[in-house]
Coordinates of C-alpha atoms and ligand atoms in Angstrom, one line a residue:
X1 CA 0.0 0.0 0.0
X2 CA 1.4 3.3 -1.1
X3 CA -0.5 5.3 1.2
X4 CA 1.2 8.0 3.2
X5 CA 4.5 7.3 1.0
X6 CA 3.8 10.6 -1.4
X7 CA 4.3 8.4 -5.1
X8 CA 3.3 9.5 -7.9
X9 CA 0.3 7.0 -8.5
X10 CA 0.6 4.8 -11.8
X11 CA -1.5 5.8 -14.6
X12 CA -4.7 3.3 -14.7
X13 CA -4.1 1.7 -11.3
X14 CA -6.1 2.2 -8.2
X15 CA -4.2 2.0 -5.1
X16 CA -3.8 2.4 -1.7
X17 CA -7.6 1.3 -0.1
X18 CA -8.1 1.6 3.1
X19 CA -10.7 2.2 5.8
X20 CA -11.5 5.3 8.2
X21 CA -13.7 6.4 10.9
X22 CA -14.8 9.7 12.5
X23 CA -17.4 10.2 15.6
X24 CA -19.7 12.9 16.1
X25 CA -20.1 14.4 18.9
X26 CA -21.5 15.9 22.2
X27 CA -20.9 19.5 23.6
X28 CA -21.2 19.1 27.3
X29 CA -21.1 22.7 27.8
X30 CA -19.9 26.1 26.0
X31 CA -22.6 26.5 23.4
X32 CA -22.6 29.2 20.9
X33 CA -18.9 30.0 22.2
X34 CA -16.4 29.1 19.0
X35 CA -17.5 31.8 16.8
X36 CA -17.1 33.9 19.4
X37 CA -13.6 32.7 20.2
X38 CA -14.8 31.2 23.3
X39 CA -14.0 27.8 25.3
X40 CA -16.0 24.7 24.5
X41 CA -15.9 21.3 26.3
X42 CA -17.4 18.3 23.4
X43 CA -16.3 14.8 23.8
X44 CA -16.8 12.4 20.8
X45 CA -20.0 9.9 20.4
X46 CA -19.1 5.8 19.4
X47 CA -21.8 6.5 16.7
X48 CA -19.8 6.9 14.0
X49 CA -18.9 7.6 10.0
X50 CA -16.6 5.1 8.6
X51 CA -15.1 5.5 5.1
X52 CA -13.6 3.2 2.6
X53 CA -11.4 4.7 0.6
X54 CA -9.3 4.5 -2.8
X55 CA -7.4 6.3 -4.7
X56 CA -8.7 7.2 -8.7
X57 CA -5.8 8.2 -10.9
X58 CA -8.7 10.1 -13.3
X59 CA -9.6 12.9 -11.3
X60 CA -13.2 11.7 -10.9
X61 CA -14.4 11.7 -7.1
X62 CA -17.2 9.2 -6.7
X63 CA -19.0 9.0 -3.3
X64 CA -21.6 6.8 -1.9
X65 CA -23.7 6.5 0.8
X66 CA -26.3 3.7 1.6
X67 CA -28.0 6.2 3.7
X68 CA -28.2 9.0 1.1
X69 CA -31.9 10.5 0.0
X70 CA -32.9 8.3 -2.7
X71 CA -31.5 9.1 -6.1
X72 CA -28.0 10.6 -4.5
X73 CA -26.4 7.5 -3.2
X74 CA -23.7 7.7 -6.2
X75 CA -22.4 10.8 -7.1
X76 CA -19.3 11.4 -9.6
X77 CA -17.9 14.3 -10.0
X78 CA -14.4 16.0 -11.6
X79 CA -12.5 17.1 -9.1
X80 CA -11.5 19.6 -10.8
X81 CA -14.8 21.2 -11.4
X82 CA -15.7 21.5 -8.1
X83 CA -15.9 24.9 -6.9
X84 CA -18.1 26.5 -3.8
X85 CA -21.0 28.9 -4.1
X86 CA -23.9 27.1 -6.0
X87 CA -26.2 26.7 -3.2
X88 CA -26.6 23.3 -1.5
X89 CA -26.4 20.0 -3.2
X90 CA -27.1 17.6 -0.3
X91 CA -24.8 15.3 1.2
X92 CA -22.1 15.4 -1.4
X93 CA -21.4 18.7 -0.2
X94 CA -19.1 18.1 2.9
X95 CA -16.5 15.4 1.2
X96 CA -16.8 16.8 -1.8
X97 CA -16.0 20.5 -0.1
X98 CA -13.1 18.9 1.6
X99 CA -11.4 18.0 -1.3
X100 CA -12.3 21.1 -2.9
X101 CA -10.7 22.8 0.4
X102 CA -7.7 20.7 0.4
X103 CA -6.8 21.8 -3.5
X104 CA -7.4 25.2 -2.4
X105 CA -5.3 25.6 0.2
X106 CA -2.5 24.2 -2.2
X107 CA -2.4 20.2 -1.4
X108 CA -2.2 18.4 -4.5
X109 CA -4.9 15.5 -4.1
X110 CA -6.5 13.9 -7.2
X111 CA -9.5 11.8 -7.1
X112 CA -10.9 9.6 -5.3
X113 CA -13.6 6.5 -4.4
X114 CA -15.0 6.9 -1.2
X115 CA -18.0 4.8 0.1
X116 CA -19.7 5.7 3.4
X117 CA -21.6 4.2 6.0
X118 CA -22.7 5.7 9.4
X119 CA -24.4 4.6 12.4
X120 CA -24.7 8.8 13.5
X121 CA -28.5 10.0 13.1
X122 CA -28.1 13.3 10.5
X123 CA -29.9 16.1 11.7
X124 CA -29.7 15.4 15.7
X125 CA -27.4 17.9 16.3
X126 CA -24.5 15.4 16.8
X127 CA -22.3 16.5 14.2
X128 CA -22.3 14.1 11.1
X129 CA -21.3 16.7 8.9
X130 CA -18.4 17.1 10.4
X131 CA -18.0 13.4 11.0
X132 CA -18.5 13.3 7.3
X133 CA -16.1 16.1 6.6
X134 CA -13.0 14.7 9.4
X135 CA -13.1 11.4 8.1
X136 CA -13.3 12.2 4.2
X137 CA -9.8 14.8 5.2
X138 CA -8.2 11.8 6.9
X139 CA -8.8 9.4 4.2
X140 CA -7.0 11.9 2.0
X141 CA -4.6 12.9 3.8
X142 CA -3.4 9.2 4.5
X143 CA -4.2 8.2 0.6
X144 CA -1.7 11.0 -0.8
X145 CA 0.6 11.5 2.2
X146 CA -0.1 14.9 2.8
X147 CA 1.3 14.9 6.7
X148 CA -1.4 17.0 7.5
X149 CA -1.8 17.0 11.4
X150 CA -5.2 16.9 13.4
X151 CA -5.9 20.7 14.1
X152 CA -5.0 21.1 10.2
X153 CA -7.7 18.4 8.7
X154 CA -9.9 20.4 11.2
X155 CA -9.5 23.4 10.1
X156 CA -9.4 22.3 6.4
X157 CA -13.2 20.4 7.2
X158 CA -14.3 23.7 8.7
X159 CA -13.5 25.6 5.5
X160 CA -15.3 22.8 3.2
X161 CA -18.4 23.4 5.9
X162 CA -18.1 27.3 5.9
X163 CA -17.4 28.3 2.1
X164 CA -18.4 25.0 0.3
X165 CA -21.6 23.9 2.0
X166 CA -22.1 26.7 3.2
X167 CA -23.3 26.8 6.8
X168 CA -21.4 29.3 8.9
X169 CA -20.3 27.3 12.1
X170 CA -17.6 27.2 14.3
X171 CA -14.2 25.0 14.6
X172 CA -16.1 22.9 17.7
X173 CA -17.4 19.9 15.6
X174 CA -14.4 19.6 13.1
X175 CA -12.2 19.3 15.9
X176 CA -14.3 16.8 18.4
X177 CA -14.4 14.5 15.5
X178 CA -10.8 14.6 14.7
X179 CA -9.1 15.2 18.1
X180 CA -11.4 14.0 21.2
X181 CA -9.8 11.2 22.7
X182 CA -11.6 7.9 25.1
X183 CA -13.1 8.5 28.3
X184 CA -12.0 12.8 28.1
X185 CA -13.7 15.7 27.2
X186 CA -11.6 18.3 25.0
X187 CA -11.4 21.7 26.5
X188 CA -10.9 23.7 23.6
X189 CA -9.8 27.3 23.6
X190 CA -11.5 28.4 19.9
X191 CA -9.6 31.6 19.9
X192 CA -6.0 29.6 19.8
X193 CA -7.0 26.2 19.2
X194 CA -4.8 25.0 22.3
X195 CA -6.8 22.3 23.6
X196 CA -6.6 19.3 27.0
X197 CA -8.5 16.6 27.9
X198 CA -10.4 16.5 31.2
X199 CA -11.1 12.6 32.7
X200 CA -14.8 12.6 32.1
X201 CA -16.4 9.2 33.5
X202 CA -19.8 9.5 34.9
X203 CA -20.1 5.5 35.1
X204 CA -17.4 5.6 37.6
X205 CA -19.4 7.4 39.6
X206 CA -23.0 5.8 39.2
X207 CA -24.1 8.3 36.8
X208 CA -25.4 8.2 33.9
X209 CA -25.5 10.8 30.8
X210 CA -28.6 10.1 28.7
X211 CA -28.5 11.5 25.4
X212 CA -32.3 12.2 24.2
X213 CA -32.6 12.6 20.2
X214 CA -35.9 15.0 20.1
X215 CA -35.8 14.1 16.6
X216 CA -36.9 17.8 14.8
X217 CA -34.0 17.9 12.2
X218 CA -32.3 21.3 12.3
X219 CA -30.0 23.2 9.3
X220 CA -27.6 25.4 9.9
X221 CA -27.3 27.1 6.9
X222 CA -30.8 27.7 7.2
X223 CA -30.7 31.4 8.4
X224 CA -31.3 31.7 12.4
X225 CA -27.4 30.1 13.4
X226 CA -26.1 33.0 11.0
X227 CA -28.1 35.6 12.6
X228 CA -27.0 34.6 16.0
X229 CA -23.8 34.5 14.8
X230 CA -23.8 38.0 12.9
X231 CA -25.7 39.5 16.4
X232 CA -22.6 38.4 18.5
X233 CA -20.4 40.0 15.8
X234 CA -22.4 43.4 16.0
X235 CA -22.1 43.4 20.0
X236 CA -18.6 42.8 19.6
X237 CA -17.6 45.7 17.6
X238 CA -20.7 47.7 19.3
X239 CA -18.2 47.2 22.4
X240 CA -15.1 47.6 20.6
X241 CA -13.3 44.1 21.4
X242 CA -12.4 41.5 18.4
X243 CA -14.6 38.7 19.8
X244 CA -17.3 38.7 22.9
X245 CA -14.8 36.1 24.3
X246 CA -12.7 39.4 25.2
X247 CA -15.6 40.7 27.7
X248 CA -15.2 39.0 31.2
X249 CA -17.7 38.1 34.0
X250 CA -17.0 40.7 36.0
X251 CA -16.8 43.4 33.3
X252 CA -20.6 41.7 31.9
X253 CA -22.8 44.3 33.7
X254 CA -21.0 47.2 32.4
X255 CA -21.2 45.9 28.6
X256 CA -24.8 45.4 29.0
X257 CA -25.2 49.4 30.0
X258 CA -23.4 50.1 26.9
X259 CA -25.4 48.3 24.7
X260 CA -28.6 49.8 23.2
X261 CA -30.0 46.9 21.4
X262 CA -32.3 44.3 23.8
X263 CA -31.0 41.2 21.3
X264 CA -27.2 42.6 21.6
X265 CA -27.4 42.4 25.4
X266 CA -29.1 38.8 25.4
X267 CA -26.8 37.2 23.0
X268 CA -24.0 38.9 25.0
X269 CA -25.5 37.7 28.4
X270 CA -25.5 34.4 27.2
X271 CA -21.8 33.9 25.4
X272 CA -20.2 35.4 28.5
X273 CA -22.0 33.4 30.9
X274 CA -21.3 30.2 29.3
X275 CA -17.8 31.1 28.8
X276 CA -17.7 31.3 32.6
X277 CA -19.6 27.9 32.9
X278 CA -17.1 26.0 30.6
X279 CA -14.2 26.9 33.4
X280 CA -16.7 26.4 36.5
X281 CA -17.6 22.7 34.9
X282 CA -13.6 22.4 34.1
X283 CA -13.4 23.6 38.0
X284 CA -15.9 20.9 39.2
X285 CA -14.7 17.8 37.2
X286 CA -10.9 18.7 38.3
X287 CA -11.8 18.3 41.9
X288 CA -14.0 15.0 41.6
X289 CA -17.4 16.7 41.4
X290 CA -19.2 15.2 38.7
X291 CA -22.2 15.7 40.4
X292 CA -21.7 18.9 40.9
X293 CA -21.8 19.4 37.2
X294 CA -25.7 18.7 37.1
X295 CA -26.5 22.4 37.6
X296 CA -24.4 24.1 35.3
X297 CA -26.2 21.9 32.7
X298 CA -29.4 23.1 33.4
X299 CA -27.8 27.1 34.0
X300 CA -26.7 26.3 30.4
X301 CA -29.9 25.5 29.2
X302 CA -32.1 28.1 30.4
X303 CA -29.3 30.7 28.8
X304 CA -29.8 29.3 25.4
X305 CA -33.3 29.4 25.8
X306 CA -34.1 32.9 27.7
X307 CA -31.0 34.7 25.9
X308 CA -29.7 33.1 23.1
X309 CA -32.7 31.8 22.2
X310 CA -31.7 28.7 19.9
X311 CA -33.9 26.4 21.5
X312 CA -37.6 24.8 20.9
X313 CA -40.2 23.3 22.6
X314 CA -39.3 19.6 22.6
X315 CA -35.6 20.5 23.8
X316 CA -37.4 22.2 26.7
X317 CA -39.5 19.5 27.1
X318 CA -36.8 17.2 27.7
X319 CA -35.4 19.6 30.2
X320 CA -38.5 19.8 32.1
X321 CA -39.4 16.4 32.2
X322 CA -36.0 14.8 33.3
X323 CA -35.6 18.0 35.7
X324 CA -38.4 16.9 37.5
X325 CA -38.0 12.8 37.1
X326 CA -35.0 14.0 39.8
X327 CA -32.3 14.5 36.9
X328 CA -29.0 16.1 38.2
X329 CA -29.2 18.4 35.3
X330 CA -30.1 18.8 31.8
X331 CA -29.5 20.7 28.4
X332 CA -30.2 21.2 24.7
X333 CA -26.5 20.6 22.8
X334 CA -25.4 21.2 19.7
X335 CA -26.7 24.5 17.4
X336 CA -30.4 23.9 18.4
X337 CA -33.7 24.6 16.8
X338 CA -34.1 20.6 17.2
X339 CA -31.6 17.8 17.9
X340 CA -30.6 16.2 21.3
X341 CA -30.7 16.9 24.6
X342 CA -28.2 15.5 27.3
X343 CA -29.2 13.9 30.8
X344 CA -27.2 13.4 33.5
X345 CA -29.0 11.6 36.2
X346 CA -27.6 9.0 38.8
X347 CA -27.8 5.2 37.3
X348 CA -30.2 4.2 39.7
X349 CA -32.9 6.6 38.1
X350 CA -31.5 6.8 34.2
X351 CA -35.0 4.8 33.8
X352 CA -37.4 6.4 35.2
X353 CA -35.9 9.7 34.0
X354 CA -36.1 8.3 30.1
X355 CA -39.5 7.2 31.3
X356 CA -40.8 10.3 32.5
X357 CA -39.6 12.2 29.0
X358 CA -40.7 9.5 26.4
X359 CA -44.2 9.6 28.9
X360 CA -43.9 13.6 28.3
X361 CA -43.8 13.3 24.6
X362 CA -46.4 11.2 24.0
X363 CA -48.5 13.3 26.2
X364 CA -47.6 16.3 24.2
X365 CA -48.9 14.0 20.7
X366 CA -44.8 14.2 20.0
X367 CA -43.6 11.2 18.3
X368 CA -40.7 9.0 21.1
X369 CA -37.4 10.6 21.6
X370 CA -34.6 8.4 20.8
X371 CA -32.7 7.6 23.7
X372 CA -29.0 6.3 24.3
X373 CA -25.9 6.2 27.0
X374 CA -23.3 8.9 25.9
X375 CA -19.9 7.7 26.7
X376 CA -16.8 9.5 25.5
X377 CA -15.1 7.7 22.9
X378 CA -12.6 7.9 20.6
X379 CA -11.5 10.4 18.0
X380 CA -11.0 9.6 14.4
X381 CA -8.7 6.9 13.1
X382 CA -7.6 4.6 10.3
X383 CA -9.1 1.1 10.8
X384 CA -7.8 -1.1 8.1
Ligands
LIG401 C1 -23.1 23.8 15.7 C2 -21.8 24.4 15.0 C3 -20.7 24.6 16.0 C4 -21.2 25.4 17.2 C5 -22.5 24.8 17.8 C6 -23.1 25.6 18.9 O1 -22.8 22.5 16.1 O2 -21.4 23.5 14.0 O3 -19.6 25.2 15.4 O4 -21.3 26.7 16.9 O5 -23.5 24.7 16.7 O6 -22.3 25.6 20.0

C-alpha cells in the first residue's frame, strides 16, 4: 500500500484502499462559544462515519452512501470542477467540499472513491457533517501523504463546511471528531485552538449521561445560526473588542449598560455566561465533582433558551421532564432549533428519567425521543 509514502500514483491503477472512521459528537457545555472565540468542552459519540477509501488516478471523485436520499447514493464528480457557491447540493457537499478545500489551500490530491456508511443520526445535532467532513480529510490525507496534522484536517473540514456547503459554524465539531480522545472531554480554547482533555467518567461514579434525540432535524445554513452569529459580531464591535470572548464576567454588567439593542445584550449575556460555565464545569470535574456538574447543565440551558434563544419546545420539554423525574441536570447541545438533549441523572434513576420524557412526549402527541448512553469515545482513526 502506497498510502502515506507521497508516489506519484501509476496511470490506470487504483491503489492504496483503506478504511477510516470519525465520531460525532457531544458538547457538554460552552454552546454558541467558537464563533465567538470562546472555550467549549465536546467529547466524541461511538456513533460513527466510517469510510472506505481508494485512490482514482482520473480525477473523478465518486462517493456513496447507503444512507443517502434516494436518487443521490452515487455521485461522480471531476475534481477539478468543483468549486463553492452554487447553493446546496445535499450530502455530497461536505466530502466533496473537503477536497475542494484541500486543492485550495494548495495540497495536491487527485480523485478519489470513497463509500460511506454511518451509524450517526443526520440532523440530531451530533455532528455528522463534520464526521462526514473529518473522516473524508483523513482518508485523504493518508491516501496522498499529505502529513497534515489533526488541528490542520480540522481546520481544512471547517473551510469545506463554511465556504463550500455553506453553513457558517464554528471549529467545535471539526475538531471533536478529529481530536477528542476515550473516556475525556476536550477543552478547547477556539480563539487559539490550544486544547486538554479532562477525565470525564460518569459511570465511575454511578451516573449516567442520557442522550435524548428529540428528533426535529435542524439546518444550519438555514438562516437563524447565521443571525445569532452575525448578532454576536455586531455586539462585539458595538463594544469595541475583536470577539465577545474578550468581555469577562466581571466586566458583563457594564457591557450590557453600553449596549442599546435588547437582542445585543441577550446574545452577549449568554456567550459570556457560558464562557464562565465551561471553566466552573472544568473547576468541578478537576476536583472530583461530577455531580456537581448537574447544575451548570441546566444554568446552560435556560441561557440558550431565555438569551440566546436557539432552542424549541421539545428540547425544553426534555429539560423539564427529566428535571423533574430528579435529573441532576439537563441541556439542549449542539446549534439547536431541534436535535438532542443530554441527561445526566444518577444510574439508579436513568430509567425512570427516560421514562418520565418518552411519557412527556407522548403526552404532548410528540412522536418518542430516541434515547442512548453517551460515553466519551474515541477520535477519528484509520481502521484497516
Ligand atoms: C453547531 C456548530 C458549532 C457550534 C454549535 C453551537 O454545532 O457546528 O460550530 O457553533 O453549533 O455551539
Amino acid at each position: 500500500m502506497s498510502a502515506g509514502r507521497g508516489e506519484a500514483p501509476r496511470a490506470g491503477v487504483r491503489e492504496a484502499a483503506g478504511v477510516w472512521e470519525a465520531p460525532g459528537r457531544v458538547n457538554l457545555i460552552g454552546e454558541h462559544t467558537d464563533y465567538n472565540d470562546g472555550l467549549v468542552m465536546p467529547f466524541a459519540l461511538d456513533l460513527t462515519v466510517v469510510a472506505e477509501a481508494r485512490r482514482r488516478d482520473d480525477g473523478v471523485l465518486r462517493l456513496s452512501s447507503d444512507g443517502a436520499e434516494p436518487g443521490r447514493e452515487t455521485v461522480r464528480l471531476e475534481v477539478a470542477d468543483l468549486a463553492p457557491g452554487h447553493g446546496p447540493r445535499g450530502w455530497t457537499d461536505y466530502p466533496a467540499g473537503v477536497v475542494w478545500a484541500l486543492r485550495a489551500a494548495g495540497h495536491r490530491v487527485g480523485g478519489a472513491e470513497l463509500r460511506y456508511t454511518s451509524t450517526l443520526p443526520a440532523g440530531a445535532g451530533l455532528s455528522s457533517s463534520a464526521a462526514l467532513e473529518v473522516v473524508t480529510a483523513l482518508a485523504l490525507n493518508d491516501l496522498y501523504g499529505l502529513g497534515l496534522d489533526r488541528t490542520e484536517l480540522a481546520l481544512l473540514a471547517r473551510r469545506a463546511e463554511n465556504d463550500y456547503a455553506g453553513a457558517p459554524t464554528g471549529i467545535m465539531d471539526q475538531m471533536a471528531s478529529a481530536c477528542c480522545t476515550e473516556g475525556r472531554a476536550l477543552v478547547l480554547d477556539t480563539r487559539d485552538l490550544t486544547r486538554r482533555d479532562i477525565p470525564f467518567d460518569p459511570g465511575a461514579e454511578g451516573l449516567a449521561l442520557l442522550l435524548l434525540d428529540t428528533r426535529v432535524t435542524h439546518a444550519h445554513s438555514t438562516g437563524e445560526y447565521g443571525r445569532r452569529r452575525a448578532g454576536c459580531e455586531a455586539a462585539a464591535r458595538a463594544l469595541g473588542v475583536r470577539a465577545l470572548r474578550d468581555i469577562g464576567p466581571g466586566e458583563l454588567a457594564d457591557a450590557l449598560g453600553r449596549l442599546g439593542d435588547p437582542e445585543l445584550r441577550r446574545l452577549t449575556r449568554h456567550v459570556v455566561t457560558e464562557n464562565e460555565r465551561v471553566a466552573r464545569v472544568v473547576a468541578a470535574l478537576t476536583a472530583g465533582d461530577v455531580r456537581g456538574v448537574g447544575p451548570l447543565l441546566t444554568e446552560g440551558h435556560a441561557s440558550l433558551r431565555d438569551d440566546f434563544r436557539v432552542s424549541c419546545p421539545e428540547l425544553d420539554l426534555v429539560v423539564a421532564a427529566a428535571l423533574d423525574a430528579g435529573a441532576l441536570g439537563a441541556r439542549m447541545t449542539g446549534g439547536g432549533f431541534g436535535g438532542s438533549a443530554i441527561v445526566l441523572t444518577e444510574v439508579a434513576t436513568a430509567a425512570a428519567v427516560t421514562g418520565a420524557v418518552e411519557r412527556a412526549f407522548a403526552e404532548a402527541s410528540l412522536g418518542a425521543p430516541v434515547a442512548r448512553m453517551a460515553r466519551p469515545a474515541g477520535g477519528a482513526r484509520r481502521l484497516a
